[in-house]
mmCIF file of C-alpha atoms and ligand atoms in Angstrom:
data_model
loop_
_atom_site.group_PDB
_atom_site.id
_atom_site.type_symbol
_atom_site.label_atom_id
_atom_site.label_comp_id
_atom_site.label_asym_id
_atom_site.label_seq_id
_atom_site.Cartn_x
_atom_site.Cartn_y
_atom_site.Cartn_z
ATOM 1 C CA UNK A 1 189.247 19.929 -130.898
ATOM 2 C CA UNK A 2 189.965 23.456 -130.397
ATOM 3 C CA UNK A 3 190.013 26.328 -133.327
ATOM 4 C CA UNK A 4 192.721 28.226 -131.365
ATOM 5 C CA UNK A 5 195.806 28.030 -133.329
ATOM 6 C CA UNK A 6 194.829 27.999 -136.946
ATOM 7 C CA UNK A 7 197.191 29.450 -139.290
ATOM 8 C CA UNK A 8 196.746 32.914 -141.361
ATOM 9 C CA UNK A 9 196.752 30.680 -145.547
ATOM 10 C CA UNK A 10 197.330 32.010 -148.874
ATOM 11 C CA UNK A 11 194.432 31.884 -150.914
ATOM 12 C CA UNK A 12 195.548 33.152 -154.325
ATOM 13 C CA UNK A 13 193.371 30.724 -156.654
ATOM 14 C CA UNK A 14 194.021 32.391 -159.921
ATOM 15 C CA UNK A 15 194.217 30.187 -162.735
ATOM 16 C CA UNK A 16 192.246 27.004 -160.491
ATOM 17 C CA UNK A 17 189.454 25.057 -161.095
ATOM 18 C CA UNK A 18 187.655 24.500 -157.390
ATOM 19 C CA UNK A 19 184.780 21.622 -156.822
ATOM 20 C CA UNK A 20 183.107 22.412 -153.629
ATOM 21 C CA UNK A 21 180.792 19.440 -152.783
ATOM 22 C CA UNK A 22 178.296 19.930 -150.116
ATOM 23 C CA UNK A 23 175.750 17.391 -148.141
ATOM 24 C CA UNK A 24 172.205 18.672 -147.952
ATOM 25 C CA UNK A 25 171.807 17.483 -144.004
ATOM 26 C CA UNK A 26 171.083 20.681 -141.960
ATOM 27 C CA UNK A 27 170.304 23.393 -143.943
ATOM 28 C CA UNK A 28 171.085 26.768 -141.861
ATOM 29 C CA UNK A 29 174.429 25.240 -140.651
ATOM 30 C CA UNK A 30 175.666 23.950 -144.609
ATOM 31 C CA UNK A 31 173.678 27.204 -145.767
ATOM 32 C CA UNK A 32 176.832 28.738 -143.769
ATOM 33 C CA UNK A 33 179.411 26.722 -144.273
ATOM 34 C CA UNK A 34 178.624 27.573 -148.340
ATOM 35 C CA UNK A 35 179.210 30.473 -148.047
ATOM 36 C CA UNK A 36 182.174 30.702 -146.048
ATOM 37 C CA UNK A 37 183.616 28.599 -148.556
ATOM 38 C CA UNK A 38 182.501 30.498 -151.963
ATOM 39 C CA UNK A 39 183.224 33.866 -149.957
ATOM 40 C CA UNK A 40 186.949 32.737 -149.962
ATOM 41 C CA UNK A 41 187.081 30.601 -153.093
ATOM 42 C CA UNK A 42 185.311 33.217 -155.409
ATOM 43 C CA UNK A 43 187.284 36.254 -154.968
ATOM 44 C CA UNK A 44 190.501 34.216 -155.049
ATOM 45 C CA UNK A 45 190.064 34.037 -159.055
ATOM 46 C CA UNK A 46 189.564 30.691 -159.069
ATOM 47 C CA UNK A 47 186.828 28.648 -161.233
ATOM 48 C CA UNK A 48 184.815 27.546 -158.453
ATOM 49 C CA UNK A 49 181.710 24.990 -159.100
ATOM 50 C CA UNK A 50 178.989 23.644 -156.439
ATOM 51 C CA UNK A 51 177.979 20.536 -156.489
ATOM 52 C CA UNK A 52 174.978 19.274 -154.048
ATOM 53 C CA UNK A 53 174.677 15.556 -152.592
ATOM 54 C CA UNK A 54 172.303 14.162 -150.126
ATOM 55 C CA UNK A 55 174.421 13.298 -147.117
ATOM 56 C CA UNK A 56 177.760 13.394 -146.192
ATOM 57 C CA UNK A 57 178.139 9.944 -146.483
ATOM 58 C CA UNK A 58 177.990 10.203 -150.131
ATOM 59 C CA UNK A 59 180.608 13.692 -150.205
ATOM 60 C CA UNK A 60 183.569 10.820 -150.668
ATOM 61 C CA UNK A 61 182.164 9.772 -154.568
ATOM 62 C CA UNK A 62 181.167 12.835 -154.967
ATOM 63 C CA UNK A 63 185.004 14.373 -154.342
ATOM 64 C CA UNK A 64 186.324 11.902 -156.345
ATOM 65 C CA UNK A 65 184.307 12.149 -159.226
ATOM 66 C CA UNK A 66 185.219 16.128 -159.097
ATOM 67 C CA UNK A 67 188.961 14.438 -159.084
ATOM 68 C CA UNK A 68 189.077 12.576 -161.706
ATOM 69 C CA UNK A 69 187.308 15.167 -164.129
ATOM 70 C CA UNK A 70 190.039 17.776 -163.163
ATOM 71 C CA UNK A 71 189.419 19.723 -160.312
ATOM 72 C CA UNK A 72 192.869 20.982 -158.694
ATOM 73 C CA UNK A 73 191.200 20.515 -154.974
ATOM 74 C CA UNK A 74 187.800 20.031 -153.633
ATOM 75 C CA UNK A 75 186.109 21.510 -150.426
ATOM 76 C CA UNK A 76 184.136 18.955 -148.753
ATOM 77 C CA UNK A 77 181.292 20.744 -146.767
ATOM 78 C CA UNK A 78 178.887 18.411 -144.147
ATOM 79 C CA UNK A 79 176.930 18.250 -140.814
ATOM 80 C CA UNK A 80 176.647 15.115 -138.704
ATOM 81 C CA UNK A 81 175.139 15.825 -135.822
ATOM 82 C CA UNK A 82 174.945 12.866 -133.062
ATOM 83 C CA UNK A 83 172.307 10.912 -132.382
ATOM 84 C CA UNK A 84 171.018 8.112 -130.518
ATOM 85 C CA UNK A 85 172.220 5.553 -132.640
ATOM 86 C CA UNK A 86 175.404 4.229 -133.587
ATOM 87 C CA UNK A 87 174.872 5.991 -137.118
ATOM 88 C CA UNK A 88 176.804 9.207 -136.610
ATOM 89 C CA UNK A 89 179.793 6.901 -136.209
ATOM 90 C CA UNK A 90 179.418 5.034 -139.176
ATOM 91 C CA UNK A 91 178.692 8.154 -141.656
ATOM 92 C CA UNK A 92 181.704 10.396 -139.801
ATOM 93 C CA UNK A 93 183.918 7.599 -140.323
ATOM 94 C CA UNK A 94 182.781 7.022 -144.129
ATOM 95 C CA UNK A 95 183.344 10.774 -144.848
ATOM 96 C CA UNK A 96 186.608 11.201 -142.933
ATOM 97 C CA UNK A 97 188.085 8.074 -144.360
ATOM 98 C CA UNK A 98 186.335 8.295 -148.043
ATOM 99 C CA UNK A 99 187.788 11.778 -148.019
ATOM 100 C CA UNK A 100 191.148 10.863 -147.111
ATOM 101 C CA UNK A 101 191.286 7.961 -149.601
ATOM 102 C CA UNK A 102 190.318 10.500 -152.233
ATOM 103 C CA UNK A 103 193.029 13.019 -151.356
ATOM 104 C CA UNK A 104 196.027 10.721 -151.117
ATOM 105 C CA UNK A 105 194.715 8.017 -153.990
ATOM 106 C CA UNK A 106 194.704 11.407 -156.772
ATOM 107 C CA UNK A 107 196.976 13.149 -154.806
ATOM 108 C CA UNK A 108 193.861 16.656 -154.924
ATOM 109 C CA UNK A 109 193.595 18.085 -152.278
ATOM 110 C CA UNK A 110 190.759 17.782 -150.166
ATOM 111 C CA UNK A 111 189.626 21.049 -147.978
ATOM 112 C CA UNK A 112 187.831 18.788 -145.119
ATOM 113 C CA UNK A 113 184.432 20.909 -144.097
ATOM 114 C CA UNK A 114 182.726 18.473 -142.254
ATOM 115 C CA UNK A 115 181.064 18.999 -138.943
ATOM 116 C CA UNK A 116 180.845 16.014 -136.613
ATOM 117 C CA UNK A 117 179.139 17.770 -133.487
ATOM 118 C CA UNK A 118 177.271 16.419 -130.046
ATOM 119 C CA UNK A 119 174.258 18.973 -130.997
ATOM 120 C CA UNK A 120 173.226 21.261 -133.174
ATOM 121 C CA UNK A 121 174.278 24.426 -130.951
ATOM 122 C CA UNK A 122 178.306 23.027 -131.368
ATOM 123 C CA UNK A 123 177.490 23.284 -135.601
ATOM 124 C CA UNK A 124 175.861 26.321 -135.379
ATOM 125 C CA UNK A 125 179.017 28.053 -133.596
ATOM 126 C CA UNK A 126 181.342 26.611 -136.330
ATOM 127 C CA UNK A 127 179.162 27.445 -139.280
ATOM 128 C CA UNK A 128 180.182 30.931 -140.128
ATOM 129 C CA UNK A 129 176.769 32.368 -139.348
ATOM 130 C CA UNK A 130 176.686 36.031 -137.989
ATOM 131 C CA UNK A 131 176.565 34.453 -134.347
ATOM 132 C CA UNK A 132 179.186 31.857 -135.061
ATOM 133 C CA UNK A 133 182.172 31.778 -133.220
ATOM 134 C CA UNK A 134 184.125 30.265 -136.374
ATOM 135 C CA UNK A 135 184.038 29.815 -139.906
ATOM 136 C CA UNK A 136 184.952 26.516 -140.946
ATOM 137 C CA UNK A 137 183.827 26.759 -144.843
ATOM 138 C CA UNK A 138 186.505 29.339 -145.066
ATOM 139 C CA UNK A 139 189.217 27.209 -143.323
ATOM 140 C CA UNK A 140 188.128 24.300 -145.786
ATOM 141 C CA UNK A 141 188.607 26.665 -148.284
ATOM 142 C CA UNK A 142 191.666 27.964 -147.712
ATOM 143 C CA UNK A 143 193.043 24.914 -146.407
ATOM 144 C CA UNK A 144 192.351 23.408 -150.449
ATOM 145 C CA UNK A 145 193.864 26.573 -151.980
ATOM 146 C CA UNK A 146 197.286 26.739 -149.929
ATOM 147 C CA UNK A 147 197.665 22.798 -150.023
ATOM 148 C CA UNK A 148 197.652 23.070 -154.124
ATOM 149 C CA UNK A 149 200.218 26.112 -153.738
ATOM 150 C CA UNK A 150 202.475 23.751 -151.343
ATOM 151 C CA UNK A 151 202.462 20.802 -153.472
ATOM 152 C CA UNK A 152 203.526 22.510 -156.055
ATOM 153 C CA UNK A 153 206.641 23.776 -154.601
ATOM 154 C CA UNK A 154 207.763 20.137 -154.548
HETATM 155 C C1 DLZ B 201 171.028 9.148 -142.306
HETATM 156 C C2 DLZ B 201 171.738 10.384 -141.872
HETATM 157 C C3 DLZ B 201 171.638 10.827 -140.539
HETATM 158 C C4 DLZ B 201 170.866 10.082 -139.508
HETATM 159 N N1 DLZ B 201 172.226 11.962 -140.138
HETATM 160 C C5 DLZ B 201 172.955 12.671 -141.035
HETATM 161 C C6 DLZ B 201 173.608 13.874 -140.626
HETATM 162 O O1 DLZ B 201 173.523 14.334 -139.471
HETATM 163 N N2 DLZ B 201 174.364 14.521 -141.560
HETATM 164 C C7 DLZ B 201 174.498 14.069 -142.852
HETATM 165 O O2 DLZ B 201 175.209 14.720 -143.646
HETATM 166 N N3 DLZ B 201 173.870 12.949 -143.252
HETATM 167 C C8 DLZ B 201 173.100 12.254 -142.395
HETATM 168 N N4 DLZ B 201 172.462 11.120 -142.783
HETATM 169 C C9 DLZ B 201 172.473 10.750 -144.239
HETATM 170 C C10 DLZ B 201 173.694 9.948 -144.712
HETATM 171 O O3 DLZ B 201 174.841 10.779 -144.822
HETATM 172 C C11 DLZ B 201 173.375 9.360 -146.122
HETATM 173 O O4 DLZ B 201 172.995 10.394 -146.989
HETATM 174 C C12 DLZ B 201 172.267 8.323 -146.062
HETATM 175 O O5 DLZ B 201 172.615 7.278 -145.186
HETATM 176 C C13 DLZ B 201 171.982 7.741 -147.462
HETATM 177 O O6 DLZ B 201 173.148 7.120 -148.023
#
């Protein structure tokens, strides 16, 4: 999937209480993708907290915990990076699908910032290092921020 075409978001946050959960998998690439995300999130004015789990597997309980105890969106943050196993289809699917359940079930909004890459180099050009070609904490971010503001205009 290409990053060419992504939109220019609002990411007013005043008055919002952000979860961002993050997998642990990885640690330069998340290391980024953190602070992509809280480099967007904090200076929005929004209430932003961090909370840490071990993989991204386990980001879907994690976002719906933050859900149901009142966080207006969550930014989910991971790296699964292919190996020579079925595995990385089995955890990409549980986090894409877990999120999505989340999102629609409580109707937050989930900012989806996980990484499901061949190797390491294709996270490392995502992860919104100084060498990265793109940011994608900061689209998860303020993909969460401007979905709140659209829903509600409804
Ligand atoms: C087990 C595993 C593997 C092999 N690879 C990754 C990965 O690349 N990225 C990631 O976020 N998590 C990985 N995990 C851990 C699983 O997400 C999960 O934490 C464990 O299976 C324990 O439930």
């Amino acid at each position: 999937m290409s990053g060419e075409g992504a939109p220019s978001l609002t990411t007013d946050g005043t008055g919002l209480r952000i979860v961002v959960v993050a997998a642990s998998w990885h640690t330069t690439v998340m290391d980024g993708l953190i602070a992509g995300a809280l480099g967007t999130l904090e200076p929005s004015g929004a209430t932003v907290e961090l909370i840490r789990v071990p993989g991204s597997f386990e980001l879907p309980v994690a976002a719906a915990r933050a859900a149901s105890a009142g966080a207006d969106a969550v930014v989910a943050l991971g790296v699964v990076i292919r190996g020579g196993t079925p595995h990385f289809d089995y955890v990409c699917q549980a986090a894409t699908v877990g999120l999505t359940e989340v999102s629609i079930r409580t109707g937050v909004p989930v900012g989806f910032g996980v990484l499901t890459c061949d190797d390491e180099q294709q996270a490392l050009d995502r992860a919104g290092l100084p060498d990265s070609k793109e940011d994608k904490g900061r689209e998860a971010a303020e993909a969460a921020l401007a979905t709140i503001r659209s829903l509600a205009a409804l």
